[in-house]
Amino acid sequence: MQLTTHLRRGVAALAATALAVTGLTALPASAAPDGSRLIINEVYGGGGNTGATYTHDFVELYNPTSATIDVTGYTVKYYSSGGNIGNTCTLSGSVAANSHYLIQQAKGAGGTELLPTPDAICAAPMSGTNGIVELNGPAGIVDLVGFGSAVRFEGTAAAPTLSNTTSASRTNFVDTDDNRADFTTGAPSPTNSGSATDPGDPDPTPTPTPTPTPDPDPEPTITPVAAIQGTGDTTPLAGQAVVTDGVVTAAYPTGGFNGIYIQTPGTGGTAKAAGEASDGLFVFSNWAANNVQIGDCVRVEGTAGEYNGLTQISGSVVVTEYEGCAQVVPTALATLPETDAEKEAYEGMLVLPQGTYTITNNYGLNQYGQLGLAFGDEPLYQATDVVTPGDEAAAYETANLAKLITLDDGSSWNYVTNATAKNSPLPYLSADEPMRTASQVTFAKPVILDYRFQWNYQPVDQIVGATDPNDPVVSENDREYTVPNVGGDLEIAAFNVLNYFTDLGVNETGCKAYTDMYGNPVGANNCEVRGAYSESAFADQQAKIVAAINKMDAEVVALMEIENSAGVSYIDHARDHTLAQLVDALNADAGTTRWAYAPTPTVTPSNEDIIRTAFLYDPSVVELVGPSFIDLDEAFANARYPLAQEFAVLDSPTTFVTVANHFKSKGSGEDDGTGQGLSNPSREAQSRQLVAWVDEMFAGKAAFLMGDFNAYSKETPVQIIEAAGYTNTAKHFAPDSATYQFSGRLGSLDHVFANEEAMALVTGAAVWDINGDESIAFQYSRRNYNTVDFHSDDEFASSDHDPVIVGLNPADPVLVTATGFDCNSFGFSVTGAPEGSTMYIAWERDGQQQYTTTSSLTWWSGNGQAGWSNAVATVLDADDNVLATSGDPINPDSCPMITTQRVSNKAFGFVVDLMPEGSTLKITWTDRKGKTQVRTTTQSSWWSGNSNKGWEDAQAVLLDANGEVIAKSAVINYPL
C-alpha cells in the first residue's frame, strides 16, 4: 500500500491500486494542465450542516497563471448530481496571478465560523455529498468538478463523495482533467483573494527532513459481508469504514448501476430463513464494474450504508483483486420468499429461482426494462374482478403482494427519457418473445435478489435486447393468432378502439404532440382531438384497428372510443364522419362490402363527449330493425350515453337488441371509499338507469348490454346489472378471462351481458387476448420510442382493451315447402316457425280465389280439389309479421285436361287429352225440362248428339279407378 501526499493539506490519501470510480458522463478536457487558465480549486457543500464548522457552502477558484484574469461576466453554475441545474451566479472583478477567488454559496442552519471575506456572494444550496460545479467563461466551460455520484465530471470518474466536514480540493493546484485523480477530500480550507500564493523559485533547494522509518502496513480487519448486512433491513455499520472480501457475482459497467455485487467466498447453496444475515452485498464502484469480472476474488474497502433500501459499500471505494478464494454457489429458491424479512436474508445474493413464474406486469418494460412476475402459473388479478369489494378484496390483494417480484434489466435507465437508453434495444422484448401478461417464464440462469424501489430479480449484467446471452429467463409466445371458438352461426363483439380519430392533432391549432426518439410527432398531447397527431401515426393506428376488426370476423361489433365527429369544435363534420371512414377502410381491406354502420339516431345528446359508441354490422348476415336509440338520461352526463340498435338475422326469425356502453371512468370524480375507483356512485346510477331503460324500450326481447363499463366483474355496478337478470357471458364461459391490465393486475372492464331471452341464443363467449396482455411498446403511439421499431400492421396492441366475443345460434330459417300436390290436391309444411305462428294459404279453383288460415304448421287441401292452381302459403308471426312464403305459386303437373267439342244449341261434347287406365268420364247437364242428366263413358271423347235442344250447365268430370276426381271441365252453357 502506497501513500500519496496532498501538499496543500499535508494529509495522506489512500490510493492503493490507483482506483477510479467512473461516472456516467466523462466530459472532454476543458481546463489547462499547463496552468494557462483559471481552475476550480475547492468545493464544499456541507456549510451550516450538522457537525460543520463553516456556516456557508463555498467554491474556491485559483489563477495559476502569471497574469491577472478578469472574471467579469464569468458564471458559476451548480447542478445536482443527476445533472439538474440548481443555481447560476455571475461573477465580477478579477483574480490576480497566483491568487484565489472565494465564492460564498448558501448558508445553512448550523456552523460556528463565517468564511473569509468572499470575493463573490452567490446562493446555491449545494449538496453536502454529491454535485457538480461548472465554471463558464466567454468561450464556454472553463473548468468542471463532479463529486460523489455526479453524472458529469472530467476524466475517468468524479471526485470522492463529500461530507459535512470534508471538502474536495486539488493537490498543489494540479489540473490533469481527471476529477478523481486531481481532487482529494479533507477539512475545508476556504481562501479568498487576500491570500495570494507565491510559486517561488521553481527549483528551490529543499530543506532536509529526517527520513522516518516506515511501519509495515498492518493487515486490515476483515468484516464479513453478513456482519455488514446484519439481520435487519438496514446495516448496523452505517457510516463506518469497512473492509470485506468477496467473490464478484454480478458486474454493471453500463446501465447506470456503476458497481458490482460480491458474496462471501464459499457461501450459497443453502436456504436461509427470515432473521438470518445475507452473504451478498452491492459495491458502488464504477472502476470495479469496468475492471473486475464475475468470479474474481476481491477485497473491498469503503463505507457501509444504505441507498434507497439497498445495503451497499460506497464512498472512496478501493477494490483489490486477489487469488485463491472459494467460489459461491447459487441458492435455489424453491418458492418466492414471501415476506420482506424472508427476502432480506438473500439481499444481494446469487439465487436461482425454481418453478414457474407468470408475467403479471409488462407496462414498465417500455420505460424501465422491468417485468412484474407472479410466482406460480397465474398472473395477479384485480381483487374486485375475483371477489367482492371490501375486506375480502383487501385480503386478496395482500395475498397478491406475497407472490410478486420484479425482473429487472440490470440498469437504472429510463428508456423513455434517457437518450443513451433510447438508442439501446429494450431488454427481453420482441415480436417472437412478446413478454405478454399471463405468459409464463422459467429461470435458466442465476440472478441477484436485490432491492431497488422494490424487490427484484436482477440479472448479473445489463440485458440489452431480446437475445442478450445473459438473459436469465426462458419465455413463451402465447399470442392468440386465431380468434377463440365461441360456437354458433353468428358472432357479436364489443371493442374499445383506443381513441380512433380521423381528425388529427396536426390540423388543430395549438395542439402539441408526443414525439418519438427522433422528434417526430406521434400522438396528440392534451388537445381537443385525441389519438394520432400525424398522418403517418394514424396510418399505423388504422392498420392495427382494421386488422383486429376484420380478423375478429364478427357480424355485429359495438365500438367504444371512436371519434364523435360532430363534437370537434373547429370543423364541421357529421356525427358519423369518422365511423363512415372506418367502414370504408374495413371494406377496402376486406375487398368486399363486408361492413356497414348503424346511422346516428334522430335525437342525440346536446352535451355529448368527444368520443362515442357505435355499431358496425355485416349486411349480408343481419339487417337493422328500425333506427337506433340513445338513452338521454342525465345519469350518463359524465360518461357516454348508451346506444341501442335492434338487428334481425336474415333468413331467420331471430331478432336481438344490442346496447353499446362506455360508463364513467375510474380516474376522476368522487371516491366512495369502497376500493372500486373514483366515480363508483356514478357507475352504479348508470347501471340502474341502463337496465330500466332497456326493460322499458325492449321488453320481452333478447337484449345484450355491451361495452366498456369501467367496472370489474365483482364490483357493484356489475352486481346491479346481474341482479336485473343479466348474465356476464365472458365470465360465464371463461371465468379466468380478462380484458385489461392496470398496475400489474389483470381484470375485465369490458363485458357483454345477456338477459334471459338473449342467453337462449348464446353458444359461448370469450375474450380475444390481443391487447390487454401486450407491452405498450407494440402500440402505434410508441413507435420509434426505442431504436428497435416494434410496430407491425397486425392486430396485436391495436388497443389497450381486449374485445369480448359472443357466439349466437339464431333460430333456423322459416321454410315453407309444398307437399303432396297432384291434380286433385295440394299441401304445405312449415319448419322453423316460432310458437304462435300461423299459415295463410291462397289458391284458385274453377276460376275462383280460395283461401284459408291455420295455426298448424302442416296443411293439406284434401282430395276433391281438381282444377286447383296458383297455390301460395305465407307464414306470419304472432304480431302478423311475415316470416316466410312458399315462393312462386305452385300448380299441378301433367294433369288431364277436359275440353269441349261440337257445342251448339242442340248438342255439346267433351274430350279428355289424357285418359288414365281405369278412369271414367262422367258428364252431367240439365235438359230443357229442368231434369239432371248423367252419362258415363270409359272413352276419352263423348258427344250428346243433336237432340238436346235447350240444354244447360253441362260439365265433365274425370274419375280415377277409386272414384276420386282427377279433373273437371268448366261448367258450360250455349251462349244466346
CSV table of C-alpha atoms in Angstrom, one decimal, residues 303-459:
chain,number,residue,atom,x,y,z
A,303,THR,CA,-18.1,3.0,3.8
A,304,ALA,CA,-21.1,0.8,4.7
A,305,GLY,CA,-24.5,2.3,4.2
A,306,GLU,CA,-28.0,2.1,2.6
A,307,TYR,CA,-29.1,3.6,-0.7
A,308,ASN,CA,-32.9,3.6,-1.1
A,309,GLY,CA,-33.2,0.4,1.0
A,310,LEU,CA,-30.2,-1.4,-0.6
A,311,THR,CA,-27.3,-2.2,1.7
A,312,GLN,CA,-24.0,-1.2,-0.1
A,313,ILE,CA,-20.4,-0.1,0.3
A,314,SER,CA,-19.8,3.3,-1.3
A,315,GLY,CA,-17.7,6.4,-0.7
A,316,SER,CA,-14.0,6.3,-1.6
A,317,VAL,CA,-14.1,2.7,-2.5
A,318,VAL,CA,-10.9,0.7,-3.1
A,319,VAL,CA,-11.2,-2.7,-4.8
A,320,THR,CA,-8.2,-5.1,-4.9
A,321,GLU,CA,-8.2,-8.4,-6.6
A,322,TYR,CA,-6.6,-11.4,-5.1
A,323,GLU,CA,-6.3,-15.1,-5.8
A,324,GLY,CA,-7.4,-18.4,-4.3
A,325,CYS,CA,-10.9,-17.7,-2.8
A,326,ALA,CA,-13.6,-20.3,-2.7
A,327,GLN,CA,-16.4,-19.8,-5.3
A,328,VAL,CA,-20.0,-19.2,-4.4
A,329,VAL,CA,-23.0,-21.4,-5.3
A,330,PRO,CA,-26.3,-20.0,-6.4
A,331,THR,CA,-29.0,-20.7,-3.8
A,332,ALA,CA,-32.0,-22.4,-5.3
A,333,LEU,CA,-35.3,-20.8,-4.4
A,334,ALA,CA,-38.0,-23.5,-4.5
A,335,THR,CA,-40.6,-20.8,-3.9
A,336,LEU,CA,-40.5,-17.0,-3.8
A,337,PRO,CA,-39.7,-15.7,-0.3
A,338,GLU,CA,-43.0,-14.0,0.7
A,339,THR,CA,-42.2,-11.5,3.4
A,340,ASP,CA,-39.7,-8.7,3.4
A,341,ALA,CA,-37.8,-10.4,6.2
A,342,GLU,CA,-37.5,-13.6,4.2
A,343,LYS,CA,-36.2,-11.7,1.2
A,344,GLU,CA,-33.8,-9.6,3.3
A,345,ALA,CA,-32.0,-12.9,4.2
A,346,TYR,CA,-31.0,-13.1,0.5
A,347,GLU,CA,-30.5,-9.4,-0.3
A,348,GLY,CA,-27.5,-9.1,-2.7
A,349,MET,CA,-27.0,-12.9,-3.0
A,350,LEU,CA,-26.9,-15.0,-6.1
A,351,VAL,CA,-30.0,-17.1,-6.3
A,352,LEU,CA,-31.6,-19.5,-8.9
A,353,PRO,CA,-35.5,-19.3,-8.8
A,354,GLN,CA,-37.2,-22.6,-9.4
A,355,GLY,CA,-40.6,-23.4,-10.8
A,356,THR,CA,-42.9,-21.3,-12.9
A,357,TYR,CA,-43.4,-17.6,-12.8
A,358,THR,CA,-46.1,-15.8,-14.7
A,359,ILE,CA,-45.8,-12.3,-16.2
A,360,THR,CA,-48.3,-10.0,-14.5
A,361,ASN,CA,-47.0,-6.6,-15.4
A,362,ASN,CA,-45.2,-5.5,-18.6
A,363,TYR,CA,-46.2,-1.9,-18.6
A,364,GLY,CA,-42.8,-0.8,-17.1
A,365,LEU,CA,-40.9,-2.8,-19.7
A,366,ASN,CA,-41.2,0.0,-22.2
A,367,GLN,CA,-39.9,2.6,-19.7
A,368,TYR,CA,-37.7,0.9,-17.1
A,369,GLY,CA,-36.9,-2.5,-18.7
A,370,GLN,CA,-38.8,-4.3,-15.9
A,371,LEU,CA,-41.3,-7.2,-15.8
A,372,GLY,CA,-43.6,-7.9,-12.9
A,373,LEU,CA,-43.7,-11.6,-12.1
A,374,ALA,CA,-46.1,-13.7,-10.0
A,375,PHE,CA,-44.8,-16.9,-8.6
A,376,GLY,CA,-46.9,-19.8,-9.9
A,377,ASP,CA,-48.9,-20.4,-13.2
A,378,GLU,CA,-51.3,-17.5,-12.9
A,379,PRO,CA,-51.0,-13.7,-13.2
A,380,LEU,CA,-52.2,-11.4,-10.4
A,381,TYR,CA,-55.8,-10.4,-10.8
A,382,GLN,CA,-57.6,-7.2,-9.7
A,383,ALA,CA,-59.1,-8.2,-6.4
A,384,THR,CA,-62.5,-6.8,-7.3
A,385,ASP,CA,-62.6,-8.9,-10.5
A,386,VAL,CA,-62.5,-12.0,-8.4
A,387,VAL,CA,-64.0,-11.2,-5.0
A,388,THR,CA,-66.4,-8.6,-3.7
A,389,PRO,CA,-65.1,-5.1,-2.6
A,390,GLY,CA,-64.2,-4.6,1.0
A,391,ASP,CA,-62.4,-6.9,3.4
A,392,GLU,CA,-62.4,-9.8,1.0
A,393,ALA,CA,-60.8,-7.8,-1.7
A,394,ALA,CA,-58.2,-6.4,0.8
A,395,ALA,CA,-57.2,-9.9,1.8
A,396,TYR,CA,-57.0,-11.0,-1.8
A,397,GLU,CA,-54.6,-8.1,-2.6
A,398,THR,CA,-52.5,-8.9,0.4
A,399,ALA,CA,-52.1,-12.5,-1.0
A,400,ASN,CA,-51.2,-10.9,-4.4
A,401,LEU,CA,-48.3,-9.0,-2.9
A,402,ALA,CA,-46.8,-12.1,-1.4
A,403,LYS,CA,-46.5,-13.6,-4.9
A,404,LEU,CA,-45.0,-10.5,-6.6
A,405,ILE,CA,-41.4,-9.9,-7.7
A,406,THR,CA,-39.9,-7.7,-10.4
A,407,LEU,CA,-37.5,-9.0,-13.0
A,408,ASP,CA,-35.2,-6.0,-13.7
A,409,ASP,CA,-32.8,-5.5,-16.6
A,410,GLY,CA,-29.5,-4.7,-14.7
A,411,SER,CA,-29.9,-1.0,-15.3
A,412,SER,CA,-31.4,2.2,-13.8
A,413,TRP,CA,-32.1,3.6,-17.3
A,414,ASN,CA,-35.4,5.3,-18.2
A,415,TYR,CA,-35.9,4.2,-21.8
A,416,VAL,CA,-38.4,7.0,-22.4
A,417,THR,CA,-36.3,10.0,-21.3
A,418,ASN,CA,-32.7,8.8,-21.4
A,419,ALA,CA,-31.1,9.4,-24.8
A,420,THR,CA,-28.5,6.7,-24.3
A,421,ALA,CA,-31.2,4.3,-23.3
A,422,LYS,CA,-33.4,5.1,-26.3
A,423,ASN,CA,-30.5,4.0,-28.5
A,424,SER,CA,-30.2,0.7,-26.8
A,425,PRO,CA,-32.7,-2.1,-27.6
A,426,LEU,CA,-35.3,-2.7,-25.0
A,427,PRO,CA,-34.4,-5.7,-22.9
A,428,TYR,CA,-36.3,-9.0,-23.3
A,429,LEU,CA,-38.9,-7.8,-25.8
A,430,SER,CA,-39.5,-8.8,-29.4
A,431,ALA,CA,-42.4,-10.0,-31.6
A,432,ASP,CA,-41.1,-13.5,-31.1
A,433,GLU,CA,-40.9,-13.1,-27.4
A,434,PRO,CA,-43.6,-10.5,-26.7
A,435,MET,CA,-43.5,-11.0,-22.9
A,436,ARG,CA,-47.3,-10.9,-22.6
A,437,THR,CA,-49.0,-10.8,-19.2
A,438,ALA,CA,-50.4,-14.3,-18.3
A,439,SER,CA,-47.5,-15.9,-20.2
A,440,GLN,CA,-45.0,-18.0,-18.2
A,441,VAL,CA,-41.3,-17.9,-17.7
A,442,THR,CA,-38.7,-20.1,-16.0
A,443,PHE,CA,-35.2,-19.2,-14.9
A,444,ALA,CA,-32.3,-20.8,-16.7
A,445,LYS,CA,-29.6,-18.7,-15.1
A,446,PRO,CA,-28.9,-17.3,-11.6
A,447,VAL,CA,-29.9,-13.8,-10.7
A,448,ILE,CA,-29.3,-11.4,-7.8
A,449,LEU,CA,-32.1,-10.8,-5.3
A,450,ASP,CA,-31.9,-7.1,-4.6
A,451,TYR,CA,-34.0,-4.1,-3.5
A,452,ARG,CA,-34.2,-1.0,-5.8
A,453,PHE,CA,-37.5,0.7,-5.2
A,454,GLN,CA,-39.0,-2.8,-4.9
A,455,TRP,CA,-37.7,-6.4,-4.6
A,456,ASN,CA,-36.1,-7.5,-7.8
A,457,TYR,CA,-34.5,-10.4,-9.5
A,458,GLN,CA,-31.5,-8.7,-11.0
A,459,PRO,CA,-29.6,-10.3,-13.9
